[in-house]
């Protein structure tokens, strides 16, 4: 029986029995730590033929410790943590799960918009402390919402916003204007979006800083920023300062730099608690998304181990 290493915490944790599906195909699922620490992972990698990898790093050193490895299936969309060039050199295909969690993350982004616009988390905290005073919020339908990155998730956000009646702008350098317009948004440049939107939601790939001091200097006072994408898209120190001086009206995010080790983030300061809402990277954590990601990643692993091409290969960045 072949060994498939799974290092995503939620793999086969939905409604589908993916462990049983792997076993029926002649393979055993072996669990490993989600942080991908090489000391703990090396003995498991030594036996693995397939690897369903979580958000931890997949480096050349990891691949070197896996002489029998034939495929790495990234459980999720982002591949920034995977050394794609090293995998290519070693002849190991890498896959991901495009679109598997798009609806879940789009739902969560809209939820964070409403939480920030209507002060929902702060209202809950104050009521529990005996304070029933009211903070006046703003309606989502009256907002101009700018979507940065207009892939599957960004387009899903636009569909949801159409029901609220919001004006929707979108900036994406990889999509033609007619494609953006066809999905219900007004195509604009990134700088223009930051200058005119009341609420900005980030859905761009990581590896770049899109929100820094210079860009924050050009926003409308009181702008709300939502980030369900990657923490490195924002300069957290600059955000904290913009929140304190009123340029930024609120920040709602599903991630911080360091993720679960982000306790020192400047955005978690006590004086910002009424303007900052952070959730623990749960945007993709719905039963449906977990089943989608698990099925797609497992199916690609099983395909490669059976000698056929995976459905969702990822190529090294140019």
mmCIF file of C-alpha atoms in Angstrom:
data_model
loop_
_atom_site.group_PDB
_atom_site.id
_atom_site.type_symbol
_atom_site.label_atom_id
_atom_site.label_comp_id
_atom_site.label_asym_id
_atom_site.label_seq_id
_atom_site.Cartn_x
_atom_site.Cartn_y
_atom_site.Cartn_z
ATOM 1 C CA UNK A 1 0.000 0.000 0.000
ATOM 2 C CA UNK A 2 1.454 3.342 -1.060
ATOM 3 C CA UNK A 3 1.799 6.223 1.389
ATOM 4 C CA UNK A 4 0.183 9.626 0.844
ATOM 5 C CA UNK A 5 1.320 12.222 3.354
ATOM 6 C CA UNK A 6 -1.347 14.802 4.336
ATOM 7 C CA UNK A 7 -0.203 17.896 6.233
ATOM 8 C CA UNK A 8 -3.372 19.961 6.018
ATOM 9 C CA UNK A 9 -5.249 19.989 9.324
ATOM 10 C CA UNK A 10 -8.675 19.797 7.698
ATOM 11 C CA UNK A 11 -8.036 17.174 5.022
ATOM 12 C CA UNK A 12 -10.953 14.650 5.046
ATOM 13 C CA UNK A 13 -12.561 16.592 7.901
ATOM 14 C CA UNK A 14 -15.755 17.442 5.984
ATOM 15 C CA UNK A 15 -18.651 15.281 4.882
ATOM 16 C CA UNK A 16 -16.595 13.136 2.489
ATOM 17 C CA UNK A 17 -14.490 10.172 3.627
ATOM 18 C CA UNK A 18 -11.361 10.895 1.621
ATOM 19 C CA UNK A 19 -9.211 8.622 3.749
ATOM 20 C CA UNK A 20 -11.523 5.788 2.731
ATOM 21 C CA UNK A 21 -11.344 6.870 -0.918
ATOM 22 C CA UNK A 22 -7.549 6.734 -0.795
ATOM 23 C CA UNK A 23 -7.622 3.334 0.880
ATOM 24 C CA UNK A 24 -9.971 1.980 -1.767
ATOM 25 C CA UNK A 25 -7.418 3.075 -4.379
ATOM 26 C CA UNK A 26 -4.667 1.172 -2.572
ATOM 27 C CA UNK A 27 -3.044 4.003 -0.618
ATOM 28 C CA UNK A 28 -2.667 4.882 3.047
ATOM 29 C CA UNK A 29 -3.090 8.435 4.333
ATOM 30 C CA UNK A 30 -0.421 9.368 6.888
ATOM 31 C CA UNK A 31 -0.803 12.625 8.830
ATOM 32 C CA UNK A 32 2.012 15.107 9.342
ATOM 33 C CA UNK A 33 2.401 18.503 11.058
ATOM 34 C CA UNK A 34 0.876 21.496 9.265
ATOM 35 C CA UNK A 35 3.905 23.677 10.000
ATOM 36 C CA UNK A 36 6.058 21.364 7.806
ATOM 37 C CA UNK A 37 8.974 21.410 10.233
ATOM 38 C CA UNK A 38 11.577 19.286 8.517
ATOM 39 C CA UNK A 39 12.796 17.553 11.666
ATOM 40 C CA UNK A 40 9.359 16.058 12.315
ATOM 41 C CA UNK A 41 8.442 15.643 8.672
ATOM 42 C CA UNK A 42 11.585 13.974 7.315
ATOM 43 C CA UNK A 43 10.749 10.416 8.492
ATOM 44 C CA UNK A 44 7.272 10.716 6.962
ATOM 45 C CA UNK A 45 8.568 12.185 3.718
ATOM 46 C CA UNK A 46 11.013 9.299 3.384
ATOM 47 C CA UNK A 47 8.116 6.916 2.729
ATOM 48 C CA UNK A 48 5.710 9.250 0.919
ATOM 49 C CA UNK A 49 4.794 8.789 -2.738
ATOM 50 C CA UNK A 50 2.271 11.632 -2.695
ATOM 51 C CA UNK A 51 2.056 14.728 -0.527
ATOM 52 C CA UNK A 52 -1.131 16.709 0.120
ATOM 53 C CA UNK A 53 0.532 19.843 1.471
ATOM 54 C CA UNK A 54 -0.954 22.524 3.672
ATOM 55 C CA UNK A 55 0.189 26.139 3.965
ATOM 56 C CA UNK A 56 3.648 25.352 5.355
ATOM 57 C CA UNK A 57 6.812 25.614 3.230
ATOM 58 C CA UNK A 58 7.683 22.999 0.642
ATOM 59 C CA UNK A 59 11.377 23.568 -0.004
ATOM 60 C CA UNK A 60 14.082 21.792 -1.933
ATOM 61 C CA UNK A 61 15.213 20.338 1.401
ATOM 62 C CA UNK A 62 11.770 18.822 1.920
ATOM 63 C CA UNK A 63 11.830 17.325 -1.550
ATOM 64 C CA UNK A 64 15.329 15.953 -1.026
ATOM 65 C CA UNK A 65 14.052 14.110 2.036
ATOM 66 C CA UNK A 66 11.401 12.366 -0.088
ATOM 67 C CA UNK A 67 13.162 10.057 -2.563
ATOM 68 C CA UNK A 68 9.942 8.269 -3.522
ATOM 69 C CA UNK A 69 7.798 11.383 -3.917
ATOM 70 C CA UNK A 70 5.933 11.594 -7.228
ATOM 71 C CA UNK A 71 3.533 14.504 -6.702
ATOM 72 C CA UNK A 72 2.853 17.463 -4.382
ATOM 73 C CA UNK A 73 -0.797 18.533 -4.230
ATOM 74 C CA UNK A 74 -1.184 21.924 -2.587
ATOM 75 C CA UNK A 75 -4.380 21.846 -0.509
ATOM 76 C CA UNK A 76 -5.619 25.307 -1.475
ATOM 77 C CA UNK A 77 -4.815 27.844 -4.155
ATOM 78 C CA UNK A 78 -1.663 29.720 -3.173
ATOM 79 C CA UNK A 79 1.684 28.170 -4.092
ATOM 80 C CA UNK A 80 3.969 30.927 -2.760
ATOM 81 C CA UNK A 81 5.338 28.556 -0.108
ATOM 82 C CA UNK A 82 6.231 25.861 -2.657
ATOM 83 C CA UNK A 83 9.621 25.848 -4.398
ATOM 84 C CA UNK A 84 8.172 25.190 -7.843
ATOM 85 C CA UNK A 85 11.566 25.352 -9.558
ATOM 86 C CA UNK A 86 12.993 22.710 -7.228
ATOM 87 C CA UNK A 87 10.000 20.460 -7.878
ATOM 88 C CA UNK A 88 10.422 20.927 -11.626
ATOM 89 C CA UNK A 89 14.127 20.031 -11.443
ATOM 90 C CA UNK A 90 13.246 16.867 -9.568
ATOM 91 C CA UNK A 91 10.461 15.942 -11.979
ATOM 92 C CA UNK A 92 7.766 16.239 -9.310
ATOM 93 C CA UNK A 93 4.504 17.799 -10.552
ATOM 94 C CA UNK A 94 2.787 20.301 -8.271
ATOM 95 C CA UNK A 95 -0.982 20.830 -8.263
ATOM 96 C CA UNK A 96 -3.422 23.073 -6.428
ATOM 97 C CA UNK A 97 -7.189 23.404 -6.009
ATOM 98 C CA UNK A 98 -8.336 26.469 -7.989
ATOM 99 C CA UNK A 99 -11.845 27.615 -7.163
ATOM 100 C CA UNK A 100 -12.381 25.063 -4.409
ATOM 101 C CA UNK A 101 -12.798 27.655 -1.689
ATOM 102 C CA UNK A 102 -13.818 30.657 -3.803
ATOM 103 C CA UNK A 103 -17.433 30.787 -2.598
ATOM 104 C CA UNK A 104 -16.414 30.322 1.019
ATOM 105 C CA UNK A 105 -13.880 33.150 0.917
ATOM 106 C CA UNK A 106 -16.211 35.447 -1.017
ATOM 107 C CA UNK A 107 -18.901 34.897 1.631
ATOM 108 C CA UNK A 108 -16.404 35.664 4.368
ATOM 109 C CA UNK A 109 -15.189 38.833 2.665
ATOM 110 C CA UNK A 110 -18.735 40.194 2.511
ATOM 111 C CA UNK A 111 -19.248 39.176 6.128
ATOM 112 C CA UNK A 112 -16.168 41.163 7.142
ATOM 113 C CA UNK A 113 -17.414 44.164 5.153
ATOM 114 C CA UNK A 114 -20.671 44.153 7.087
ATOM 115 C CA UNK A 115 -18.858 43.602 10.382
ATOM 116 C CA UNK A 116 -16.671 46.648 9.760
ATOM 117 C CA UNK A 117 -19.386 48.919 8.349
ATOM 118 C CA UNK A 118 -21.849 48.165 11.164
ATOM 119 C CA UNK A 119 -19.368 47.731 14.049
ATOM 120 C CA UNK A 120 -20.737 44.276 14.777
ATOM 121 C CA UNK A 121 -17.803 42.794 16.778
ATOM 122 C CA UNK A 122 -17.364 46.014 18.752
ATOM 123 C CA UNK A 123 -21.092 46.151 19.476
ATOM 124 C CA UNK A 124 -21.016 42.609 20.821
ATOM 125 C CA UNK A 125 -18.065 43.397 23.092
ATOM 126 C CA UNK A 126 -19.718 46.539 24.453
ATOM 127 C CA UNK A 127 -23.070 44.879 25.135
ATOM 128 C CA UNK A 128 -21.310 42.161 27.132
ATOM 129 C CA UNK A 129 -19.691 44.922 29.170
ATOM 130 C CA UNK A 130 -23.095 46.545 29.830
ATOM 131 C CA UNK A 131 -22.691 49.343 27.277
ATOM 132 C CA UNK A 132 -25.749 49.635 25.008
ATOM 133 C CA UNK A 133 -24.735 52.920 23.354
ATOM 134 C CA UNK A 134 -25.034 52.976 19.564
ATOM 135 C CA UNK A 135 -22.358 53.626 16.948
ATOM 136 C CA UNK A 136 -23.845 54.752 13.658
ATOM 137 C CA UNK A 137 -22.636 52.679 10.727
ATOM 138 C CA UNK A 138 -22.949 52.751 6.959
ATOM 139 C CA UNK A 139 -24.929 50.607 4.542
ATOM 140 C CA UNK A 140 -23.100 48.331 2.136
ATOM 141 C CA UNK A 141 -25.527 49.205 -0.663
ATOM 142 C CA UNK A 142 -24.544 52.876 -0.403
ATOM 143 C CA UNK A 143 -20.819 52.160 -0.693
ATOM 144 C CA UNK A 144 -18.431 52.230 -3.623
ATOM 145 C CA UNK A 145 -16.540 48.968 -3.217
ATOM 146 C CA UNK A 146 -13.166 48.419 -4.858
ATOM 147 C CA UNK A 147 -12.077 44.835 -5.510
ATOM 148 C CA UNK A 148 -8.320 44.376 -5.901
ATOM 149 C CA UNK A 149 -7.724 41.163 -7.824
ATOM 150 C CA UNK A 150 -10.644 39.907 -9.889
ATOM 151 C CA UNK A 151 -10.177 36.178 -10.113
ATOM 152 C CA UNK A 152 -12.695 33.603 -8.924
ATOM 153 C CA UNK A 153 -12.989 35.068 -5.427
ATOM 154 C CA UNK A 154 -13.112 38.689 -6.551
ATOM 155 C CA UNK A 155 -15.800 37.837 -9.100
ATOM 156 C CA UNK A 156 -17.737 35.981 -6.410
ATOM 157 C CA UNK A 157 -17.610 39.065 -4.209
ATOM 158 C CA UNK A 158 -18.929 41.178 -7.087
ATOM 159 C CA UNK A 159 -21.873 38.800 -7.577
ATOM 160 C CA UNK A 160 -22.759 39.034 -3.922
ATOM 161 C CA UNK A 161 -22.468 42.815 -3.869
ATOM 162 C CA UNK A 162 -24.923 43.102 -6.751
ATOM 163 C CA UNK A 163 -27.630 42.013 -4.345
ATOM 164 C CA UNK A 164 -26.816 44.905 -2.022
ATOM 165 C CA UNK A 165 -26.838 47.485 -4.805
ATOM 166 C CA UNK A 166 -23.283 48.695 -4.192
ATOM 167 C CA UNK A 167 -21.228 50.345 -6.910
ATOM 168 C CA UNK A 168 -18.423 47.881 -7.668
ATOM 169 C CA UNK A 169 -14.986 48.737 -9.071
ATOM 170 C CA UNK A 170 -12.282 46.199 -9.892
ATOM 171 C CA UNK A 171 -8.571 46.438 -10.622
ATOM 172 C CA UNK A 172 -6.717 43.487 -12.103
ATOM 173 C CA UNK A 173 -3.751 43.892 -14.467
ATOM 174 C CA UNK A 174 -4.258 40.409 -15.895
ATOM 175 C CA UNK A 175 -7.867 40.804 -17.055
ATOM 176 C CA UNK A 176 -9.168 42.828 -20.018
ATOM 177 C CA UNK A 177 -11.636 45.582 -19.210
ATOM 178 C CA UNK A 178 -14.468 43.832 -21.047
ATOM 179 C CA UNK A 179 -14.028 40.689 -18.943
ATOM 180 C CA UNK A 180 -14.204 42.731 -15.734
ATOM 181 C CA UNK A 181 -17.285 44.558 -16.970
ATOM 182 C CA UNK A 182 -18.875 41.270 -17.972
ATOM 183 C CA UNK A 183 -18.648 40.121 -14.357
ATOM 184 C CA UNK A 184 -20.464 43.157 -13.013
ATOM 185 C CA UNK A 185 -17.682 45.576 -12.079
ATOM 186 C CA UNK A 186 -16.267 48.822 -13.459
ATOM 187 C CA UNK A 187 -12.640 48.335 -14.578
ATOM 188 C CA UNK A 188 -10.274 50.904 -13.067
ATOM 189 C CA UNK A 189 -6.576 51.251 -12.349
ATOM 190 C CA UNK A 190 -5.266 50.365 -8.913
ATOM 191 C CA UNK A 191 -4.380 53.926 -7.905
ATOM 192 C CA UNK A 192 -7.759 55.222 -9.035
ATOM 193 C CA UNK A 193 -9.523 52.483 -7.076
ATOM 194 C CA UNK A 194 -7.741 53.459 -3.870
ATOM 195 C CA UNK A 195 -8.617 57.103 -4.407
ATOM 196 C CA UNK A 196 -12.378 56.731 -4.930
ATOM 197 C CA UNK A 197 -13.558 53.575 -3.121
ATOM 198 C CA UNK A 198 -15.277 53.755 0.274
ATOM 199 C CA UNK A 199 -14.455 50.126 0.957
ATOM 200 C CA UNK A 200 -11.560 48.134 -0.527
ATOM 201 C CA UNK A 201 -11.301 44.343 -0.469
ATOM 202 C CA UNK A 202 -8.049 42.549 -1.336
ATOM 203 C CA UNK A 203 -8.037 39.361 -3.428
ATOM 204 C CA UNK A 204 -4.636 39.612 -5.111
ATOM 205 C CA UNK A 205 -1.812 37.057 -4.917
ATOM 206 C CA UNK A 206 0.832 37.482 -2.236
ATOM 207 C CA UNK A 207 4.460 38.421 -2.717
ATOM 208 C CA UNK A 208 3.741 42.146 -3.087
ATOM 209 C CA UNK A 209 2.834 45.059 -0.837
ATOM 210 C CA UNK A 210 -0.160 46.894 -2.247
ATOM 211 C CA UNK A 211 -1.168 48.939 0.801
ATOM 212 C CA UNK A 212 1.642 51.079 2.177
ATOM 213 C CA UNK A 213 2.041 54.612 3.528
ATOM 214 C CA UNK A 214 2.021 56.230 0.095
ATOM 215 C CA UNK A 215 -1.163 54.475 -0.999
ATOM 216 C CA UNK A 216 -2.874 55.169 2.327
ATOM 217 C CA UNK A 217 -2.096 58.869 1.919
ATOM 218 C CA UNK A 218 -4.376 58.914 -1.132
ATOM 219 C CA UNK A 219 -7.461 57.170 0.245
ATOM 220 C CA UNK A 220 -10.703 58.834 1.241
ATOM 221 C CA UNK A 221 -10.855 59.507 5.017
ATOM 222 C CA UNK A 222 -12.716 56.703 6.756
ATOM 223 C CA UNK A 223 -12.137 54.074 4.060
ATOM 224 C CA UNK A 224 -12.687 50.475 5.169
ATOM 225 C CA UNK A 225 -10.098 47.856 4.136
ATOM 226 C CA UNK A 226 -10.820 44.111 4.040
ATOM 227 C CA UNK A 227 -8.129 41.465 3.518
ATOM 228 C CA UNK A 228 -9.026 37.800 3.070
ATOM 229 C CA UNK A 229 -6.011 37.171 0.830
ATOM 230 C CA UNK A 230 -2.423 37.405 2.097
ATOM 231 C CA UNK A 231 -0.880 39.361 5.001
ATOM 232 C CA UNK A 232 2.075 40.609 2.957
ATOM 233 C CA UNK A 233 -0.291 42.650 0.771
ATOM 234 C CA UNK A 234 -0.370 45.268 3.541
ATOM 235 C CA UNK A 235 2.150 47.166 5.656
ATOM 236 C CA UNK A 236 0.696 46.522 9.105
ATOM 237 C CA UNK A 237 2.591 49.371 10.796
ATOM 238 C CA UNK A 238 1.298 51.805 8.181
ATOM 239 C CA UNK A 239 -2.250 50.473 8.648
ATOM 240 C CA UNK A 240 -2.089 50.947 12.404
ATOM 241 C CA UNK A 241 -0.974 54.558 11.969
ATOM 242 C CA UNK A 242 -3.684 55.229 9.382
ATOM 243 C CA UNK A 243 -6.318 53.839 11.741
ATOM 244 C CA UNK A 244 -5.107 56.069 14.560
ATOM 245 C CA UNK A 245 -5.096 59.260 12.488
ATOM 246 C CA UNK A 246 -8.461 58.571 10.851
ATOM 247 C CA UNK A 247 -7.362 58.032 7.261
ATOM 248 C CA UNK A 248 -8.533 54.430 7.587
ATOM 249 C CA UNK A 249 -11.915 53.905 9.204
ATOM 250 C CA UNK A 250 -11.549 50.181 9.833
ATOM 251 C CA UNK A 251 -9.611 47.058 8.960
ATOM 252 C CA UNK A 252 -11.116 43.576 8.786
ATOM 253 C CA UNK A 253 -8.875 40.642 7.917
ATOM 254 C CA UNK A 254 -8.680 36.880 7.929
ATOM 255 C CA UNK A 255 -4.914 36.859 8.332
ATOM 256 C CA UNK A 256 -2.025 38.722 9.924
ATOM 257 C CA UNK A 257 1.699 38.496 9.360
ATOM 258 C CA UNK A 258 2.779 35.291 11.068
ATOM 259 C CA UNK A 259 -0.785 33.940 11.166
ATOM 260 C CA UNK A 260 -1.088 31.962 14.411
ATOM 261 C CA UNK A 261 2.183 33.507 15.641
ATOM 262 C CA UNK A 262 0.925 37.043 14.978
ATOM 263 C CA UNK A 263 0.283 38.050 18.603
ATOM 264 C CA UNK A 264 2.744 40.943 18.297
ATOM 265 C CA UNK A 265 1.015 42.520 15.290
ATOM 266 C CA UNK A 266 0.530 46.284 15.702
ATOM 267 C CA UNK A 267 -3.040 45.779 14.524
ATOM 268 C CA UNK A 268 -3.860 43.864 17.701
ATOM 269 C CA UNK A 269 -3.127 46.859 19.939
ATOM 270 C CA UNK A 270 -5.826 47.482 22.549
ATOM 271 C CA UNK A 271 -6.546 51.009 21.331
ATOM 272 C CA UNK A 272 -7.450 49.684 17.874
ATOM 273 C CA UNK A 273 -9.856 46.952 19.010
ATOM 274 C CA UNK A 274 -12.925 49.007 18.069
ATOM 275 C CA UNK A 275 -11.675 49.475 14.484
ATOM 276 C CA UNK A 276 -9.940 46.155 13.737
ATOM 277 C CA UNK A 277 -11.597 42.772 13.269
ATOM 278 C CA UNK A 278 -9.432 39.705 12.720
ATOM 279 C CA UNK A 279 -10.557 36.130 12.159
ATOM 280 C CA UNK A 280 -8.162 33.150 12.487
ATOM 281 C CA UNK A 281 -7.679 32.281 8.813
ATOM 282 C CA UNK A 282 -11.109 30.678 8.605
ATOM 283 C CA UNK A 283 -12.272 32.125 5.280
ATOM 284 C CA UNK A 284 -11.917 28.789 3.510
ATOM 285 C CA UNK A 285 -13.137 26.741 6.446
ATOM 286 C CA UNK A 286 -16.567 25.626 5.384
ATOM 287 C CA UNK A 287 -17.609 22.009 5.037
ATOM 288 C CA UNK A 288 -18.148 22.507 1.327
ATOM 289 C CA UNK A 289 -14.748 24.128 0.746
ATOM 290 C CA UNK A 290 -12.957 21.469 2.801
ATOM 291 C CA UNK A 291 -14.614 18.747 0.742
ATOM 292 C CA UNK A 292 -13.760 20.539 -2.507
ATOM 293 C CA UNK A 293 -10.104 21.085 -1.621
ATOM 294 C CA UNK A 294 -9.707 17.565 -0.290
ATOM 295 C CA UNK A 295 -11.325 15.915 -3.290
ATOM 296 C CA UNK A 296 -9.382 17.927 -5.848
ATOM 297 C CA UNK A 297 -6.023 17.418 -4.154
ATOM 298 C CA UNK A 298 -6.575 13.704 -3.571
ATOM 299 C CA UNK A 299 -7.838 13.133 -7.112
ATOM 300 C CA UNK A 300 -4.707 14.763 -8.531
ATOM 301 C CA UNK A 301 -2.447 12.654 -6.317
ATOM 302 C CA UNK A 302 -4.259 9.463 -7.268
ATOM 303 C CA UNK A 303 -4.055 10.390 -10.949
ATOM 304 C CA UNK A 304 -0.281 10.830 -10.847
ATOM 305 C CA UNK A 305 0.225 7.654 -8.823
ATOM 306 C CA UNK A 306 -1.898 5.815 -11.406
ATOM 307 C CA UNK A 307 0.268 7.149 -14.206
ATOM 308 C CA UNK A 308 -2.105 9.751 -15.641
ATOM 309 C CA UNK A 309 -1.959 13.544 -15.791
ATOM 310 C CA UNK A 310 -3.372 15.587 -12.883
ATOM 311 C CA UNK A 311 -6.253 17.938 -13.613
ATOM 312 C CA UNK A 312 -4.801 21.007 -11.886
ATOM 313 C CA UNK A 313 -1.041 21.312 -12.528
ATOM 314 C CA UNK A 314 0.857 24.431 -11.445
ATOM 315 C CA UNK A 315 3.757 25.761 -13.499
ATOM 316 C CA UNK A 316 6.736 27.700 -12.080
ATOM 317 C CA UNK A 317 6.277 31.446 -12.273
ATOM 318 C CA UNK A 318 7.951 33.056 -15.307
#
